[in-house]
PDB file of C-alpha atoms and ligand atoms in Angstrom:
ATOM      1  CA  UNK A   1     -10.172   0.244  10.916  1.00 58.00           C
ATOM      2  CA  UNK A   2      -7.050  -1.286  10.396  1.00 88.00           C
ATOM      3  CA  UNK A   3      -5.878   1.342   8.018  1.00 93.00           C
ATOM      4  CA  UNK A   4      -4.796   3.480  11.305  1.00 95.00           C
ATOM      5  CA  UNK A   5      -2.767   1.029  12.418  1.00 95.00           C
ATOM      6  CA  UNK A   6      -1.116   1.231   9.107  1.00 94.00           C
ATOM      7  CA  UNK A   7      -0.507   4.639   8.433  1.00 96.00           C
ATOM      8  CA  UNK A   8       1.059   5.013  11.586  1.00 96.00           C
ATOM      9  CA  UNK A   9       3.567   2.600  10.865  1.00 95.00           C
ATOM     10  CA  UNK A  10       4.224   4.189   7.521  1.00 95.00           C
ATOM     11  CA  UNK A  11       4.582   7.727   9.399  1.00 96.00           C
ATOM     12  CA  UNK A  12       6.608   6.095  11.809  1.00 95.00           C
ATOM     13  CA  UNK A  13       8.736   4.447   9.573  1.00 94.00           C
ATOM     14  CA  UNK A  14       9.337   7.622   7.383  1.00 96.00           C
ATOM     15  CA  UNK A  15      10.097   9.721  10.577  1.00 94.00           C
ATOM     16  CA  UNK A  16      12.981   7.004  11.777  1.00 94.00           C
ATOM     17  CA  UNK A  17      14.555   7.022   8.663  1.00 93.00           C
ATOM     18  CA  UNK A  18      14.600  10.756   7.847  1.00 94.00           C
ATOM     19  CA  UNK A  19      14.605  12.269  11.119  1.00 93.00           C
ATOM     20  CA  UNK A  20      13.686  16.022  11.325  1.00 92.00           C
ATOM     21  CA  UNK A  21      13.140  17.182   7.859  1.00 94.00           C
ATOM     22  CA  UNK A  22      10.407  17.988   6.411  1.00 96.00           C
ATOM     23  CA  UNK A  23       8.775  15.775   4.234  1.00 97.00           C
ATOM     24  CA  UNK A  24       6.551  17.044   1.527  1.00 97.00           C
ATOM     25  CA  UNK A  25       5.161  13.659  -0.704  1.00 98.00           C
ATOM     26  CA  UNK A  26       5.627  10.743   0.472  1.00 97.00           C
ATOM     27  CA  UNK A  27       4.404   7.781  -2.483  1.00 98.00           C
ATOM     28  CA  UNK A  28       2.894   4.553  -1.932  1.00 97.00           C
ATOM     29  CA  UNK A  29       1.398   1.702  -3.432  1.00 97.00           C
ATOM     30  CA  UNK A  30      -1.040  -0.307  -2.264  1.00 96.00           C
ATOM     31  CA  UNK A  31      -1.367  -3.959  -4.212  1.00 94.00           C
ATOM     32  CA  UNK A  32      -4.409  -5.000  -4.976  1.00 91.00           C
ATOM     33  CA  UNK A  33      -4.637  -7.929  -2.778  1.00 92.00           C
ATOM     34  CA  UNK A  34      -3.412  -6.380   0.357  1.00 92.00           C
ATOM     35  CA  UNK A  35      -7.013  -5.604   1.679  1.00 89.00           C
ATOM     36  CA  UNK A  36      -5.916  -1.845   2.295  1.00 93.00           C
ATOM     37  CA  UNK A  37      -8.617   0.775   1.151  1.00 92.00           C
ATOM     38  CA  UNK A  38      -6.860   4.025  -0.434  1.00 94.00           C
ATOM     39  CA  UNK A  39      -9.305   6.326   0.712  1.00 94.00           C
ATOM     40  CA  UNK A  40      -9.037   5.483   4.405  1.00 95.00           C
ATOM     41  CA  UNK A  41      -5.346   5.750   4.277  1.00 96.00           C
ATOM     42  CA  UNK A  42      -5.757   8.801   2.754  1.00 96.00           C
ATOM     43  CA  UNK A  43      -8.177   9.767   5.199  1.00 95.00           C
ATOM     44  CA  UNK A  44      -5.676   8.261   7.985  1.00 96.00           C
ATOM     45  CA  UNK A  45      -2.895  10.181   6.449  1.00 97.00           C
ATOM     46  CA  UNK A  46      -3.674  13.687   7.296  1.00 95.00           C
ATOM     47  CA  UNK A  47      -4.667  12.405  11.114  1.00 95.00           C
ATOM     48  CA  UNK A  48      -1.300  10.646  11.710  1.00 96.00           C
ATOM     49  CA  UNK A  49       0.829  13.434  10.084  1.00 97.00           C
ATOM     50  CA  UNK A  50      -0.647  16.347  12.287  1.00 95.00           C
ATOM     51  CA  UNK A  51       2.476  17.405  14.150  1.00 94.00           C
ATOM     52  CA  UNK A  52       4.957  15.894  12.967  1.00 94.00           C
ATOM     53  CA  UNK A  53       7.670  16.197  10.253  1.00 94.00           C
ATOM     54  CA  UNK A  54       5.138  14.970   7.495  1.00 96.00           C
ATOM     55  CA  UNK A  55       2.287  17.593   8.613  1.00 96.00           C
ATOM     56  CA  UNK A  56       0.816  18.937   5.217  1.00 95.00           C
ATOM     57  CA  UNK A  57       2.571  16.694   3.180  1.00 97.00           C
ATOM     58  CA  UNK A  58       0.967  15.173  -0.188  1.00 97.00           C
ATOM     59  CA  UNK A  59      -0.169  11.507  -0.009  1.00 97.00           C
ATOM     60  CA  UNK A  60      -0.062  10.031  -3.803  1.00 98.00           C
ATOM     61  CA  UNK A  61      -1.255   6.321  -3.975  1.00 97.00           C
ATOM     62  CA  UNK A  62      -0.805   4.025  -6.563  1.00 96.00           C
ATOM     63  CA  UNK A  63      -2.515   1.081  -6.957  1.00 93.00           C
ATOM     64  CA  UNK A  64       0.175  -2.177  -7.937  1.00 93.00           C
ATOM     65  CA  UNK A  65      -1.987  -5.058 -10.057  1.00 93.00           C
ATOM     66  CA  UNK A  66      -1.971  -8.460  -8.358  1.00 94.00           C
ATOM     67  CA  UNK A  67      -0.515 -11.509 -10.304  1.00 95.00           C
ATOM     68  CA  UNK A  68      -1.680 -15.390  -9.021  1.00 96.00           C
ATOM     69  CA  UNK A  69      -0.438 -18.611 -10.289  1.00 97.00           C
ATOM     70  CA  UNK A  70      -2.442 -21.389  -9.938  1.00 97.00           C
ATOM     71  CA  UNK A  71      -1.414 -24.791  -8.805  1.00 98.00           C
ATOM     72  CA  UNK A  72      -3.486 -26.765 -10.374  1.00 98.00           C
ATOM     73  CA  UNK A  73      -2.960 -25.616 -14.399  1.00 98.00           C
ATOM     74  CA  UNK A  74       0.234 -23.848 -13.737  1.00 98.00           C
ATOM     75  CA  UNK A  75      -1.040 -20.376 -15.450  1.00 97.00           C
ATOM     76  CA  UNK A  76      -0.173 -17.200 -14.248  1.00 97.00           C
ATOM     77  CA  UNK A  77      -3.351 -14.439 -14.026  1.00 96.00           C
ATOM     78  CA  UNK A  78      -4.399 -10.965 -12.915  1.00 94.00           C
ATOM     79  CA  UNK A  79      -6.981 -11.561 -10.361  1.00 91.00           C
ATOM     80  CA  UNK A  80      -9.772  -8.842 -11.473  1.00 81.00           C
ATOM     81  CA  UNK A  81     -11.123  -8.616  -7.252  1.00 75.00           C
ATOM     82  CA  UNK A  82     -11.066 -10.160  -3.510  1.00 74.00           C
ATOM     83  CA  UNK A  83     -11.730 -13.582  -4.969  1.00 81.00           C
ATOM     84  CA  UNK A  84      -8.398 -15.128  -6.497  1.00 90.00           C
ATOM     85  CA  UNK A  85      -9.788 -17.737  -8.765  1.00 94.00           C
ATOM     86  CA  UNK A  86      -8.271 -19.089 -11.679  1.00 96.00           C
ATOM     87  CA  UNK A  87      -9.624 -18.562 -15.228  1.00 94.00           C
ATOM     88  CA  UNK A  88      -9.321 -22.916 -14.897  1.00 97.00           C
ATOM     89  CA  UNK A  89     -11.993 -22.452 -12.142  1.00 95.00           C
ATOM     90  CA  UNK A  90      -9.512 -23.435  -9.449  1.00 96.00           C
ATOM     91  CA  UNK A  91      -8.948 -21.756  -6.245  1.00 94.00           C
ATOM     92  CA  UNK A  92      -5.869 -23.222  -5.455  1.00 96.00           C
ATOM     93  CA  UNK A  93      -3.395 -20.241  -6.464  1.00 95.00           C
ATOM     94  CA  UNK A  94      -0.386 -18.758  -5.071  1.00 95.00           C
ATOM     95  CA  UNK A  95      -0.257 -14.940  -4.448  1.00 94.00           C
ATOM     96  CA  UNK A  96       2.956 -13.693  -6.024  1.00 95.00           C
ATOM     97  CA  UNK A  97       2.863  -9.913  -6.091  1.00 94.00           C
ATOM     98  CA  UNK A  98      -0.197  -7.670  -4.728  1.00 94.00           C
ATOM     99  CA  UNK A  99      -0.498  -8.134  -1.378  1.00 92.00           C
ATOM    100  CA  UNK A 100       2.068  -5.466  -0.176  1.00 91.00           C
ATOM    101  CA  UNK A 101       2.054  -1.831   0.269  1.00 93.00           C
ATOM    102  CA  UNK A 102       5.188  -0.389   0.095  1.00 93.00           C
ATOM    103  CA  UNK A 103       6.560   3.628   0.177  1.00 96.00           C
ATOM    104  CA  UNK A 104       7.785   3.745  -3.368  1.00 96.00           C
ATOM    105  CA  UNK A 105       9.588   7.518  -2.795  1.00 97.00           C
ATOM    106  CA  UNK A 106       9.937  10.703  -0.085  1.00 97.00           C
ATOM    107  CA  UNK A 107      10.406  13.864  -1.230  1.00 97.00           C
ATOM    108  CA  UNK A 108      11.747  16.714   1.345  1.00 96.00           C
ATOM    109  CA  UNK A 109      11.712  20.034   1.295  1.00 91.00           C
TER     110      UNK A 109
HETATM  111 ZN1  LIG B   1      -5.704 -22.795 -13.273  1.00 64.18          ZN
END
């Protein structure tokens, strides 16, 4: 479950960067392509946060579409799941935006 691992960094991150206040939302997005289930990190969330300066705070997660281009026919498209493939029927794309999860905002009390 790799989405520990993850939410602890986020925590940890947040915690460096705003140390000892209290946080009270923290947003994220999660691309589509990045492999990270929502619910898990949500799950993860309240877990990693016990204790600390984000205990009880809300989790909102947005989910960022995923944009390919493919080598092949040079088009860019919206992958629509875990299989990038291009409309073309080529598989050789490039991953430009998607793959990331990123904290888009912290709010504090
Ligand atoms: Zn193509």
């Amino acid at each position: 479950m790799h989405e520990l691992a993850i939410t602890e960094g986020l925590v940890d991150a947040v915690t460096e960067r705003l140390p000892g206040q209290r946080v009270t939302c923290v947003r994220l997005e999660i691309g589509a392509l990045s492999g990270v289930v929502a619910d898990s990190v949500r799950f993860c969330f309240d877990l990693v946060t016990e204790g600390t300066d984000l205990d009880g705070a809300a989790l909102e997660i947005s989910q960022s579409p995923a944009f390919c281009r493919c080598r092949v026919c040079g088009g860019d498209f919206e992958p629509d799941g875990p299989l990038v493939l291009c409309p073309c029927g080529s598989a050789e794309v490039t991953v430009l935006t998607g793959q990331d999860l990123k904290i888009t905002s912290v709010q504090v009390a």
